[in-house]
Coordinates of C-alpha atoms and ligand atoms in Angstrom, one line a residue:
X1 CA 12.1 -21.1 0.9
X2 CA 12.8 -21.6 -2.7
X3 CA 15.7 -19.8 -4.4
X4 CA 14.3 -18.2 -7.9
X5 CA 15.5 -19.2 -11.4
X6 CA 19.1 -17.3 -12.5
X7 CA 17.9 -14.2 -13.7
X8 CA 19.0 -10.3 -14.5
X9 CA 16.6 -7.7 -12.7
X10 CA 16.8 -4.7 -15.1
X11 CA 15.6 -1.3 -13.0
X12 CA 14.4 1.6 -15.0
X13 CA 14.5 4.5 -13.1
X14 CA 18.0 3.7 -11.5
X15 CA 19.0 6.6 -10.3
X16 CA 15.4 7.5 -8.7
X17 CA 14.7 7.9 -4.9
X18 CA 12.9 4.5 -5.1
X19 CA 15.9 2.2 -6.0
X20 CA 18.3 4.0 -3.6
X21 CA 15.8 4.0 -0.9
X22 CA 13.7 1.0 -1.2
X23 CA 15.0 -1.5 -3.9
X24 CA 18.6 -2.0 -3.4
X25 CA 18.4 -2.0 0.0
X26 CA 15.6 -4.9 -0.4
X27 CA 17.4 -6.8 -2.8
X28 CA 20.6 -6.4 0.1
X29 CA 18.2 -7.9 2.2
X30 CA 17.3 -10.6 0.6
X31 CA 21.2 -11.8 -0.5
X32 CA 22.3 -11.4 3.0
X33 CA 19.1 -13.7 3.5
X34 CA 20.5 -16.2 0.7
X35 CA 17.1 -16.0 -0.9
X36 CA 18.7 -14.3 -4.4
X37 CA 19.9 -17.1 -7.1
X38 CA 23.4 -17.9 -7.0
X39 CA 23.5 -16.4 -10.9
X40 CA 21.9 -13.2 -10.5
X41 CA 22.8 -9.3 -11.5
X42 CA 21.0 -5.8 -11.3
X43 CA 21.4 -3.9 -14.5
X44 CA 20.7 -0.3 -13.7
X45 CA 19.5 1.8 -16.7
X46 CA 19.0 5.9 -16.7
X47 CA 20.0 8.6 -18.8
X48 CA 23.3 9.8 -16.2
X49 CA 26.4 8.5 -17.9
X50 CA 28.2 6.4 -15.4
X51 CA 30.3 3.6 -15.3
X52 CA 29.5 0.6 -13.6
X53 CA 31.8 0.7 -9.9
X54 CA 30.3 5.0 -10.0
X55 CA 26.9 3.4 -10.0
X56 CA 27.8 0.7 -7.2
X57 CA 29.7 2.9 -5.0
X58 CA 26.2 5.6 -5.6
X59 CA 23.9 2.6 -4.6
X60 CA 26.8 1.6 -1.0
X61 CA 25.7 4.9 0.3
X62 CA 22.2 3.5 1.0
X63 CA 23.1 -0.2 2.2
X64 CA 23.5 -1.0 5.9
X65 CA 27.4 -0.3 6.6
X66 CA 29.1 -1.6 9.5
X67 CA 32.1 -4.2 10.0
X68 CA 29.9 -7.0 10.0
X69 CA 27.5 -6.0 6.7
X70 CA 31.1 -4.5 4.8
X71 CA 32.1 -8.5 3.1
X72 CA 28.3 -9.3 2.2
X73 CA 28.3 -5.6 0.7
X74 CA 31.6 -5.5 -1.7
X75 CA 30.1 -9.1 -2.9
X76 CA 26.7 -7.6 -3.5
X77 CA 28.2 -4.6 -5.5
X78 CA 29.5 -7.3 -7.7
X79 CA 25.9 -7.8 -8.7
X80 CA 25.3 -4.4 -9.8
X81 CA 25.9 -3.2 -13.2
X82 CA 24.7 -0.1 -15.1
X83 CA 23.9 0.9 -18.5
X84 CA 23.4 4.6 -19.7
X85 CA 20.4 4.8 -22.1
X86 CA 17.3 7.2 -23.0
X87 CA 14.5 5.5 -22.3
X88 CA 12.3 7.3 -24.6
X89 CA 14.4 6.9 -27.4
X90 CA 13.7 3.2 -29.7
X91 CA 17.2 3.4 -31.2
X92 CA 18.8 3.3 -27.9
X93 CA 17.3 -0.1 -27.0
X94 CA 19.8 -2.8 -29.3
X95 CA 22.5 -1.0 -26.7
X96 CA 20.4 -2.2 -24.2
X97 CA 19.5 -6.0 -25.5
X98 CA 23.6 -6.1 -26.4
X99 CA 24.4 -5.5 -22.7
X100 CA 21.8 -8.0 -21.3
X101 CA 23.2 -10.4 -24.0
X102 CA 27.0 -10.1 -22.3
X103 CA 26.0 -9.9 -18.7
X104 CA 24.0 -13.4 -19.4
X105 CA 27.1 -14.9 -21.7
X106 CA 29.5 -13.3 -19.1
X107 CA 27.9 -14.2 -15.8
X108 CA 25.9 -17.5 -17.3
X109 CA 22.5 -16.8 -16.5
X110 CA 19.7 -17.5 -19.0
X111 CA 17.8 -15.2 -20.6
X112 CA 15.3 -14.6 -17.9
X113 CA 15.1 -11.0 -17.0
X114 CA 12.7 -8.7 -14.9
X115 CA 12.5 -5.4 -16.1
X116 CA 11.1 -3.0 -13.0
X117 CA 9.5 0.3 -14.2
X118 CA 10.4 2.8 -11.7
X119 CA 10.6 5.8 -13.6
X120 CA 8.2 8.0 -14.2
X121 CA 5.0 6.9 -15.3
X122 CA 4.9 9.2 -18.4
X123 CA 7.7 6.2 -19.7
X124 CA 5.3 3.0 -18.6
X125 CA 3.9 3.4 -22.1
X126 CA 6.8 3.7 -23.8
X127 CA 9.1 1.7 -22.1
X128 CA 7.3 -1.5 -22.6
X129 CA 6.5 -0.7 -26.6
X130 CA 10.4 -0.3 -26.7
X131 CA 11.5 -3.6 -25.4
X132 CA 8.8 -5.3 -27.0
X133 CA 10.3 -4.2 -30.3
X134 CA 13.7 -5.5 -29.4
X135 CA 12.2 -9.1 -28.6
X136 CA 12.6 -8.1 -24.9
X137 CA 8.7 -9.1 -24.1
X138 CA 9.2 -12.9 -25.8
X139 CA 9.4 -15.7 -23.0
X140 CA 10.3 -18.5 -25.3
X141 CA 14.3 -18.2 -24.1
X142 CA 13.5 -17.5 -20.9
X143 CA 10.9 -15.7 -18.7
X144 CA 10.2 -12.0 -19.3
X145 CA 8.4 -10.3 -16.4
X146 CA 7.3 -6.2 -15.9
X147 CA 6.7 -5.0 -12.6
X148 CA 5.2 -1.7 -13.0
X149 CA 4.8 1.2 -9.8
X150 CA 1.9 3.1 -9.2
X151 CA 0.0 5.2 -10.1
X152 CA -1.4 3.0 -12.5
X153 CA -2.9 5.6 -14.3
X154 CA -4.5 9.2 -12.9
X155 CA -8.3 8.6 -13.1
X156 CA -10.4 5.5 -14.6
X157 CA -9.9 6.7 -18.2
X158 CA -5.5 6.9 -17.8
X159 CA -5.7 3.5 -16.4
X160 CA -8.1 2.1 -18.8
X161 CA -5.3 2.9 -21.3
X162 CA -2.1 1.8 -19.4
X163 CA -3.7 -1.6 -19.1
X164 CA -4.5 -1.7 -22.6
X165 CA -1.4 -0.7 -23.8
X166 CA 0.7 -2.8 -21.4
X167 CA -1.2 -5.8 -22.4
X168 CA 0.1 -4.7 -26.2
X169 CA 2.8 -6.0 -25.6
X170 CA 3.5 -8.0 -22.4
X171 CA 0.5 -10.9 -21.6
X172 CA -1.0 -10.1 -18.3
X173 CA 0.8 -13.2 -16.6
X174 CA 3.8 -11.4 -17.5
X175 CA 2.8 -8.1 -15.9
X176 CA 3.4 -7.4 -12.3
X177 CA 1.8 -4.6 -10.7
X178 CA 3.1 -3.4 -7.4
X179 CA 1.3 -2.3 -4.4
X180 CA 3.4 -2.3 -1.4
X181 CA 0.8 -2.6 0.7
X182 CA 0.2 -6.4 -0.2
X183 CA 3.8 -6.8 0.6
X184 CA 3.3 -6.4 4.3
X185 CA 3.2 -9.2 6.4
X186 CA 0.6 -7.6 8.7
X187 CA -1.8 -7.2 5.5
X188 CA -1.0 -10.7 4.5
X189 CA -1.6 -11.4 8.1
X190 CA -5.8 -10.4 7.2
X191 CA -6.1 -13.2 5.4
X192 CA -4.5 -15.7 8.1
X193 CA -6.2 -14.2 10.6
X194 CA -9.9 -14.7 8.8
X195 CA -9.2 -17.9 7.0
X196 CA -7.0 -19.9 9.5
X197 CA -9.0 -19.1 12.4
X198 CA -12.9 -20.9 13.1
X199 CA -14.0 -18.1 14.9
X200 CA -13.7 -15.0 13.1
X201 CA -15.1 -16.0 10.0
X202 CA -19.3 -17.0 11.7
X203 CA -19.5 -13.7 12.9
X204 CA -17.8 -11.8 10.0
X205 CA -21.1 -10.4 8.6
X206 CA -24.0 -7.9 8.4
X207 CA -25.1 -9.7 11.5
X208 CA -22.5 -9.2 13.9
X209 CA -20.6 -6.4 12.5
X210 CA -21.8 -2.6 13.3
X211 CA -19.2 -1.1 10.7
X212 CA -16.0 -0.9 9.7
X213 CA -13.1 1.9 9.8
X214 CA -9.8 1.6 8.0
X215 CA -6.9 4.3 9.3
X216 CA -3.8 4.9 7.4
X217 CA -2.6 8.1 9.2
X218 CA 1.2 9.5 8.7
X219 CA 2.5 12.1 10.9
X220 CA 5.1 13.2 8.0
X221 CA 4.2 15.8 4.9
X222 CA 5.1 15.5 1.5
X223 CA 8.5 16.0 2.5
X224 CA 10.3 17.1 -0.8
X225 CA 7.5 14.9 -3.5
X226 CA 5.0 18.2 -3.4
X227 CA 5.6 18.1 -7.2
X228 CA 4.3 15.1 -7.8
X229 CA 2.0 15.2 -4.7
X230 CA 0.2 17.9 -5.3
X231 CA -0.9 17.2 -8.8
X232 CA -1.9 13.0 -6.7
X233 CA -3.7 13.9 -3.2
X234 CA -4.5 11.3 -0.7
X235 CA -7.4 10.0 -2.4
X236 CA -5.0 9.0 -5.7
X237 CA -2.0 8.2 -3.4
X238 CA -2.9 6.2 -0.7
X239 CA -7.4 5.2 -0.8
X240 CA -7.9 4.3 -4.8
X241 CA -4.4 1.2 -4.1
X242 CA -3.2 0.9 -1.1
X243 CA -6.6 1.2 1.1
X244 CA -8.7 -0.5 -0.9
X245 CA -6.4 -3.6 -0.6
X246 CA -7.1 -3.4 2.9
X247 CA -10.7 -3.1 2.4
X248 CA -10.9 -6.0 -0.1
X249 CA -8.9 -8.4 2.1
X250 CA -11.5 -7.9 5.2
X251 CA -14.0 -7.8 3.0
X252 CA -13.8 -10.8 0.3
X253 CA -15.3 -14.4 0.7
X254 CA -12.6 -16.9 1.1
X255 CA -11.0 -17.6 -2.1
X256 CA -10.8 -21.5 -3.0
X257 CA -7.3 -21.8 -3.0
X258 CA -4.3 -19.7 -2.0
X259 CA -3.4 -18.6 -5.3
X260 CA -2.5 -15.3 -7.6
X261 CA -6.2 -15.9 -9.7
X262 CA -8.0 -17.2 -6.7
X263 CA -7.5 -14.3 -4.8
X264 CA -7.6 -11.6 -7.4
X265 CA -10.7 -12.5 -8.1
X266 CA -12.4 -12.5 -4.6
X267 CA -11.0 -8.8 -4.3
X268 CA -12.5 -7.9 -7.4
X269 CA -16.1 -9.2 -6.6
X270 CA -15.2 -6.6 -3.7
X271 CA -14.5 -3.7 -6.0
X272 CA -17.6 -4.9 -8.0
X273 CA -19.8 -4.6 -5.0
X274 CA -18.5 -1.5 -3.8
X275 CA -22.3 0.9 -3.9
X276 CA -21.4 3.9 -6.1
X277 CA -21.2 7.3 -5.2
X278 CA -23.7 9.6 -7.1
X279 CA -21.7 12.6 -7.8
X280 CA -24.2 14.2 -6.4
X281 CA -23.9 12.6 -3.0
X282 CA -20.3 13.0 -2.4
X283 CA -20.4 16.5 -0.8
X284 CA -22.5 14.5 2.2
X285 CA -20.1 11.2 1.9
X286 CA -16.6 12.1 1.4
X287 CA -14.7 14.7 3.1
X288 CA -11.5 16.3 2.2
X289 CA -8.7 18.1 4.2
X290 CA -5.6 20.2 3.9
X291 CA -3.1 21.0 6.6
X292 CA -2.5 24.4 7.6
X293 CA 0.5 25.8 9.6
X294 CA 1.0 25.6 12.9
X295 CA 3.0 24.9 16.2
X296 CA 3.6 21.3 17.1
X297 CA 5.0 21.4 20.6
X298 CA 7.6 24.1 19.8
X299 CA 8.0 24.1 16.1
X300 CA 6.7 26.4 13.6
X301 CA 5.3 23.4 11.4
X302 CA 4.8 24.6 7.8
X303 CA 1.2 24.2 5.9
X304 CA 0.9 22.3 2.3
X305 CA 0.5 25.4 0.5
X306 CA 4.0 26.5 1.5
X307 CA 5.8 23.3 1.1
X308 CA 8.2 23.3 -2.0
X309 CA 6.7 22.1 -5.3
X310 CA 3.3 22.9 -4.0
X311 CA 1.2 25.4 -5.9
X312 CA 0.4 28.0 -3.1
X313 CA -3.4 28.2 -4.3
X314 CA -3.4 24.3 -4.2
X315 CA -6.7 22.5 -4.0
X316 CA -5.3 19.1 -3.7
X317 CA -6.4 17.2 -0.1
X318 CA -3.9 15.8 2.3
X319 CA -6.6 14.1 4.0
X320 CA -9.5 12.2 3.0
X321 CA -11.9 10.7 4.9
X322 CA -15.4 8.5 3.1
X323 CA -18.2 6.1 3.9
X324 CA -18.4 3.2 1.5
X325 CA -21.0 0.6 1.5
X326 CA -20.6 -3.0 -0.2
X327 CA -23.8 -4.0 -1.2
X328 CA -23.7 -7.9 -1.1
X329 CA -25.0 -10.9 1.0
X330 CA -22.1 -10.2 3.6
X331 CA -22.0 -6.8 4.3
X332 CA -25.4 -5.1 3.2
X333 CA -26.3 -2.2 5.3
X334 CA -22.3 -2.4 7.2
X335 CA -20.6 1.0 6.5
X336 CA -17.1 0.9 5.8
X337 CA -14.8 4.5 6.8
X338 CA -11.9 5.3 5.2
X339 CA -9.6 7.4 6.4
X340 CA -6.1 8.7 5.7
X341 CA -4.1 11.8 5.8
X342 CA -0.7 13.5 6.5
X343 CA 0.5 15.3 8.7
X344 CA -1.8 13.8 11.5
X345 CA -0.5 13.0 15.1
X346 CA 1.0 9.8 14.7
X347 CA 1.8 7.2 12.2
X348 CA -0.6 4.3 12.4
X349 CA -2.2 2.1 10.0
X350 CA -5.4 -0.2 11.3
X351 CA -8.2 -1.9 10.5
X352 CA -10.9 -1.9 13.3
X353 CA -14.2 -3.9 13.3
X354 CA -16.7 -3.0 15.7
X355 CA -18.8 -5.5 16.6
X356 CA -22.8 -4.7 16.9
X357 CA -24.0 -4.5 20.9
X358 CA -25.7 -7.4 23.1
X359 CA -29.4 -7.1 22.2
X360 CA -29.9 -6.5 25.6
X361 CA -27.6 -4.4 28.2
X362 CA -28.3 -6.7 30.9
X363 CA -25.5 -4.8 33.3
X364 CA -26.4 -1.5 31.9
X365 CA -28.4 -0.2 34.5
X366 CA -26.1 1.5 36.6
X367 CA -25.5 4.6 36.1
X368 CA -21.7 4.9 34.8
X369 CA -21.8 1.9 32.8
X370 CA -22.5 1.7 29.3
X371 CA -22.5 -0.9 26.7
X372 CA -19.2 -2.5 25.6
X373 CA -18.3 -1.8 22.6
X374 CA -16.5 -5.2 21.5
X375 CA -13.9 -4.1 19.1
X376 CA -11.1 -5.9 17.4
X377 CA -8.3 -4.0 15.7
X378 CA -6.1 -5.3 13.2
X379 CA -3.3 -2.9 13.5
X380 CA -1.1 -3.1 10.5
X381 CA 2.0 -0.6 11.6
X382 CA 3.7 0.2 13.9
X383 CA 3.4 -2.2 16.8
X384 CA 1.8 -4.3 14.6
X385 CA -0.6 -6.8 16.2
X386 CA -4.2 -7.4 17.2
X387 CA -5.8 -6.1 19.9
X388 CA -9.6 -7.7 20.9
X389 CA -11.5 -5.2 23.4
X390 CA -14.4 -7.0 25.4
X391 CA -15.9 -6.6 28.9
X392 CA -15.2 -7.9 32.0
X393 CA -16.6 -8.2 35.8
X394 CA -14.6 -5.6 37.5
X395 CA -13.9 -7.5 40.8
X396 CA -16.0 -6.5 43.8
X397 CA -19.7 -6.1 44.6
X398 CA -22.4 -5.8 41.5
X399 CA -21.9 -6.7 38.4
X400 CA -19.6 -3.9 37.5
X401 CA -18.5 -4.1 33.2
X402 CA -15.2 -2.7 32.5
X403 CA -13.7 -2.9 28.8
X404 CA -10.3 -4.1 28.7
X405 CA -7.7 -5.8 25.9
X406 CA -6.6 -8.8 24.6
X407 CA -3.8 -8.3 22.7
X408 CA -1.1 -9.9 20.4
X409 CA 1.8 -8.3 19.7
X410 CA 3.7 -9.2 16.1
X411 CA 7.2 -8.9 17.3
X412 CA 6.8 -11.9 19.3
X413 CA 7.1 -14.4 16.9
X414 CA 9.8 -12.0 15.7
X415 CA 12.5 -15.0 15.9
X416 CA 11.5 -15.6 11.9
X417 CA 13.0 -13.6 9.4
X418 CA 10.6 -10.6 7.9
X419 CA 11.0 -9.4 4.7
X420 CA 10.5 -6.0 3.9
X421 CA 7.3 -5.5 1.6
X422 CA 9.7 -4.7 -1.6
X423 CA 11.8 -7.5 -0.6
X424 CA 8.8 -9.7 -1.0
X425 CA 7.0 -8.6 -3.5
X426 CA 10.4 -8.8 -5.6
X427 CA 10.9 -12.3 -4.1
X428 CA 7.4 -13.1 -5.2
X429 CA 8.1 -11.8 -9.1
X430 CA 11.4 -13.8 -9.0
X431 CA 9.3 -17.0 -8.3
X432 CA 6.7 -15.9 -10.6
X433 CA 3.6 -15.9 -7.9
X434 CA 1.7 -12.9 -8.7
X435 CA -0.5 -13.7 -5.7
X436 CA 0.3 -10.0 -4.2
X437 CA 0.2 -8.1 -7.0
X438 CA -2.4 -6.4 -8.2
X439 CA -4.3 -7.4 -11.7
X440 CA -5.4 -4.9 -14.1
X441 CA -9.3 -5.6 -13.7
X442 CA -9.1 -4.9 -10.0
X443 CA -7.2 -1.9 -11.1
X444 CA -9.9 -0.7 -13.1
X445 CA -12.7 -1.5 -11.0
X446 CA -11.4 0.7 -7.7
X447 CA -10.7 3.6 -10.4
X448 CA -14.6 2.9 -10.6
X449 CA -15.5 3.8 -7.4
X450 CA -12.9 6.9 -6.9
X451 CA -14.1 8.7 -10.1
X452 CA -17.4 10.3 -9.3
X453 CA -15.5 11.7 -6.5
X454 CA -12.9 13.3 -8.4
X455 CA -15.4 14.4 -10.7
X456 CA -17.6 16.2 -8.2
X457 CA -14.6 17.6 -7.3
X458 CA -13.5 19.0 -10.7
X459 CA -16.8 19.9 -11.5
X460 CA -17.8 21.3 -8.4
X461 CA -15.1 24.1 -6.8
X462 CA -17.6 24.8 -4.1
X463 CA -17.3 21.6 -1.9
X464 CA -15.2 22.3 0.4
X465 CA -11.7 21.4 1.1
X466 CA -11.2 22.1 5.0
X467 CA -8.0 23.3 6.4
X468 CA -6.5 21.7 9.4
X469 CA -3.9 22.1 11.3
X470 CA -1.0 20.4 10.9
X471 CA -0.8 17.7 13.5
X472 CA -4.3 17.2 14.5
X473 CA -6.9 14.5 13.1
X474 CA -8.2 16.3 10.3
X475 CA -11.2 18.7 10.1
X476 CA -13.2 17.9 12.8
X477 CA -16.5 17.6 10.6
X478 CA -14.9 14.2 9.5
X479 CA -16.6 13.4 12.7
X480 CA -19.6 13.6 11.9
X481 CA -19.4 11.0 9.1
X482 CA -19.2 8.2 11.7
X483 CA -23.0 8.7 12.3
X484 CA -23.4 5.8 14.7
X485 CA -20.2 6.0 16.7
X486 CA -16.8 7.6 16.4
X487 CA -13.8 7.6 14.8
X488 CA -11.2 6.0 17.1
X489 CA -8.2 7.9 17.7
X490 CA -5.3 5.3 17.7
X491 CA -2.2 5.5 19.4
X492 CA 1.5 4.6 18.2
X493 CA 1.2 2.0 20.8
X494 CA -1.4 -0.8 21.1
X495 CA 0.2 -2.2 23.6
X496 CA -1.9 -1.1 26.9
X497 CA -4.2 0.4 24.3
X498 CA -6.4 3.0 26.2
X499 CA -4.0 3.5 29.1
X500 CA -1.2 5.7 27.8
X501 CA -1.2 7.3 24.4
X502 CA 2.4 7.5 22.4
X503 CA 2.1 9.9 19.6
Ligands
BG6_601 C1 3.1 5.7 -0.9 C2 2.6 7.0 -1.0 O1 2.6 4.8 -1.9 O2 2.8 5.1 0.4 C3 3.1 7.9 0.1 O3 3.0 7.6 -2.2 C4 2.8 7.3 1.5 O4 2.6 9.2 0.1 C5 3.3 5.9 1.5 O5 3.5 8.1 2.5 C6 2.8 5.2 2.8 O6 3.4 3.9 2.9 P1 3.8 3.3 4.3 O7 4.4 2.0 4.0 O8 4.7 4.3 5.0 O9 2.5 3.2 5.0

């Protein structure tokens, strides 16, 4: 792989959960992995005033330590520097262009920085107008990139105006926005596994396929982000960015090329095509959920209401759970359920397509045999893999069907070195590729489809928010959305899928 260009990664936000928890540790990754440039440095920038080797040692705490990982660590710390500033604040920012001008005289690397908004987002509006007045935005000495984290606004309107106000004052080839999602190999992997392959892509249609159902389900709560969770809910958090990725990756044409534009705009025709929800209709289309407390095995588990930060008359959903239709060429008259929630038995993430029966059940006429349901799941974490389920002869006399699996299992081809999904996506914005990032148009169009649901529910206080408790799969009317079928129920494991369940 190609190292980047020499560059300074400036992180906003540095003394955030996110770059403890998932940044630094990715960028580790990726040194250990010789994949950073030989001239490279982390500029950390908050409002805490500490010095440089306070903010390294802060940062050790959430790198891998053992013998082996402690001479690859002291030489990463080197890396890291930090620089007190108020973010909000204009005249603070020549403090800020002085320091960036040292560390690249001092450690002779270009002008070329990243600046990563990971603060947050009341500051992605400001930030950016800030360092654009500084010159910080101008690529003529050097590139000048901005990865900004979600949420890219709250609704269509808030997003509608991050976008424009980003694009004040950084060009939209200069603006990376992230969705971790696209940084997973196993989403990536949707693409491979439709484009690389002859005979998914024939049968990949209104004719073949019955319907769709994406699962993202976590067994966790909000843990301690009730504050900002509870002012989100899963259908900001996890369906409007994350989900919808999903969705547009199984459902785009095959872009022309591999590439950032190419793609983008496949996923976007997706967006476009996605049928919208009359406000009126989402009472019968969507269905949202809260978890309530209860006892999972022994333990008193808590309900959202009572979890800190959380306003104990909340009305924000944990669950969420929709029918979609794309109306297009491909997929007219396929439904497509969504369906994602915390707190639910187990942490899985799948795609599953379920193919549309013979046309006639030749070996259906004995009396415990039904159809087979030929379904292929794309399972995206954990035991990440595909799994194809078709019929076969069960051995003896008759023509007995039984349904059983043929599965793939991702670890092993685990010989190759997997990035994390930050670790990636920062790779990617290093090289420039904005492939897996998301643009703002695409942005804008999913807000499209999310916002008559959010304003039925703001307008309407009567449609129901369903309790349920805490480790099971949602309210149980979420059933009944599946007209035609059934939600499956996945498993931590799809290894011996149907056999065993490991929750
Ligand atoms: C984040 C959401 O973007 O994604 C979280 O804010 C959610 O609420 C997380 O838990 C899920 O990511 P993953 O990678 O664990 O599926």
């Amino acid at each position: 792989m190609k190292q980047p260009e020499s560059h300074i990664l400036v992180i906003f936000g540095a003394s955030g959960d996110l770059t403890k928890r998932k940044l630094i540790p990715s960028l580790f990754e990726l040194y250990v992995q010789k994949l950073l440039p030989e001239d490279f440095a982390v500029l950390g920038v908050a409002r805490t005033d500490i010095s440089d080797d306070e903010f390294r040692s802060r940062m050790k705490e959430f790198l891998p330590l053992s013998p082996a990982t402690d001479p690859a660590i002291s030489n990463f710390q080197k890396r890291l520097f930090y620089q007190s500033l108020s973010t909000s604040d204009a005249q603070d920012y020549p403090i800020l262009k002085e320091r960036l001008d040292a560390l690249s005289s001092n450690l002779n690397i270009p002008a070329n920085y990243i600046f990563y908004l990971s603060t947050p987002p009341s500051l992605y509006e400001i930030i950016p107008q800030h360092l654009a007045g500084i010159g910080l935005n101008d690529a003529t000495n050097g590139f000048k990139r901005l990865i900004v984290e979600k949420p890219f606004g709250t609704d269509l309107n808030t997003a509608q105006q991050l976008n424009k106000n980003l694009l004040n004052y950084f060009a939209e080839d200069q603006l990376y926005r992230i969705d971790h999602y696209l940084g997973k190999e196993t989403v990536q992997n949707l693409l491979v596994t439709r484009f690389s392959n002859g005979i998914f892509e024939p049968i990949w249609n209104h004719n073949f396929i019955h319907h769709i159902e994406i699962t993202s389900a976590e067994s966790l709560g909000v843990e301690n982000r009730g504050g900002y969770y509870d002012h989100s809910g899963a259908m900001r958090d996890m369906v409007q960015n994350h989900l919808f990725q999903v969705l547009g990756l199984i459902a785009m044409e095959p872009p022309v090329v591999i590439e950032a534009n190419a793609i983008r705009n496949e996923l976007l025709k997706v967006f476009q095509s996605v049928r919208p929800i009359p406000e009126t209709e989402v009472q019968n289309v969507v269905i949202r959920g809260q978890y309530t407390q209860s006892h999972i095995g022994k333990d008193l588990v808590k309900g959202y209401r009572d979890e800190p930060g959380v306003n104990p008359q909340s009305r924000t959903e944990t669950f969420v759970a929709l029918k979609l239709f794309i109306d297009n060429w491909r997929w007219g008259g396929v439904p497509f359920y969504i369906r994602t929630g915390k707190k639910l038995p187990a942490r899985v993430t799948e795609a599953v397509i379920h193919f549309k029966n013979t046309p006639h059940h030749l070996f259906g006429n004995q009396t415990d045999v039904l159809p087979v349901n030929n379904q292929l799941v794309l399972r995206i974490q954990p035991d990440e893999g595909i799994l194809l389920k078709i019929g076969m002869k069960v051995p003896g006399a008759g023509f007995r069907v039984q349904t059983v699996n043929l599965d793939f299992h991702y670890d092993e081809l685990s010989d190759a070195y997997l990035p994390s999904a930050y670790g990636r996506l920062l790779l990617d914005c290093m090289q420039g590729d904005a492939t897996l990032y998301s643009r703002g148009d695409a942005v804008e169009e999913a807000w499209k489809i999310v916002q008559p649901i959010l304003n039925a529910w703001k307008n309407n206080p009567d449609i129901p928010i369903y309790g349920y408790p805490a480790g099971t799969w949602g309210p149980e009317i979420a059933d009944r959305l599946v007209e035609d079928g059934s939600w499956r129920y996945p498993c931590k494991n799809l290894a011996r899928d149907g056999e065993y369940c490991e929750l």
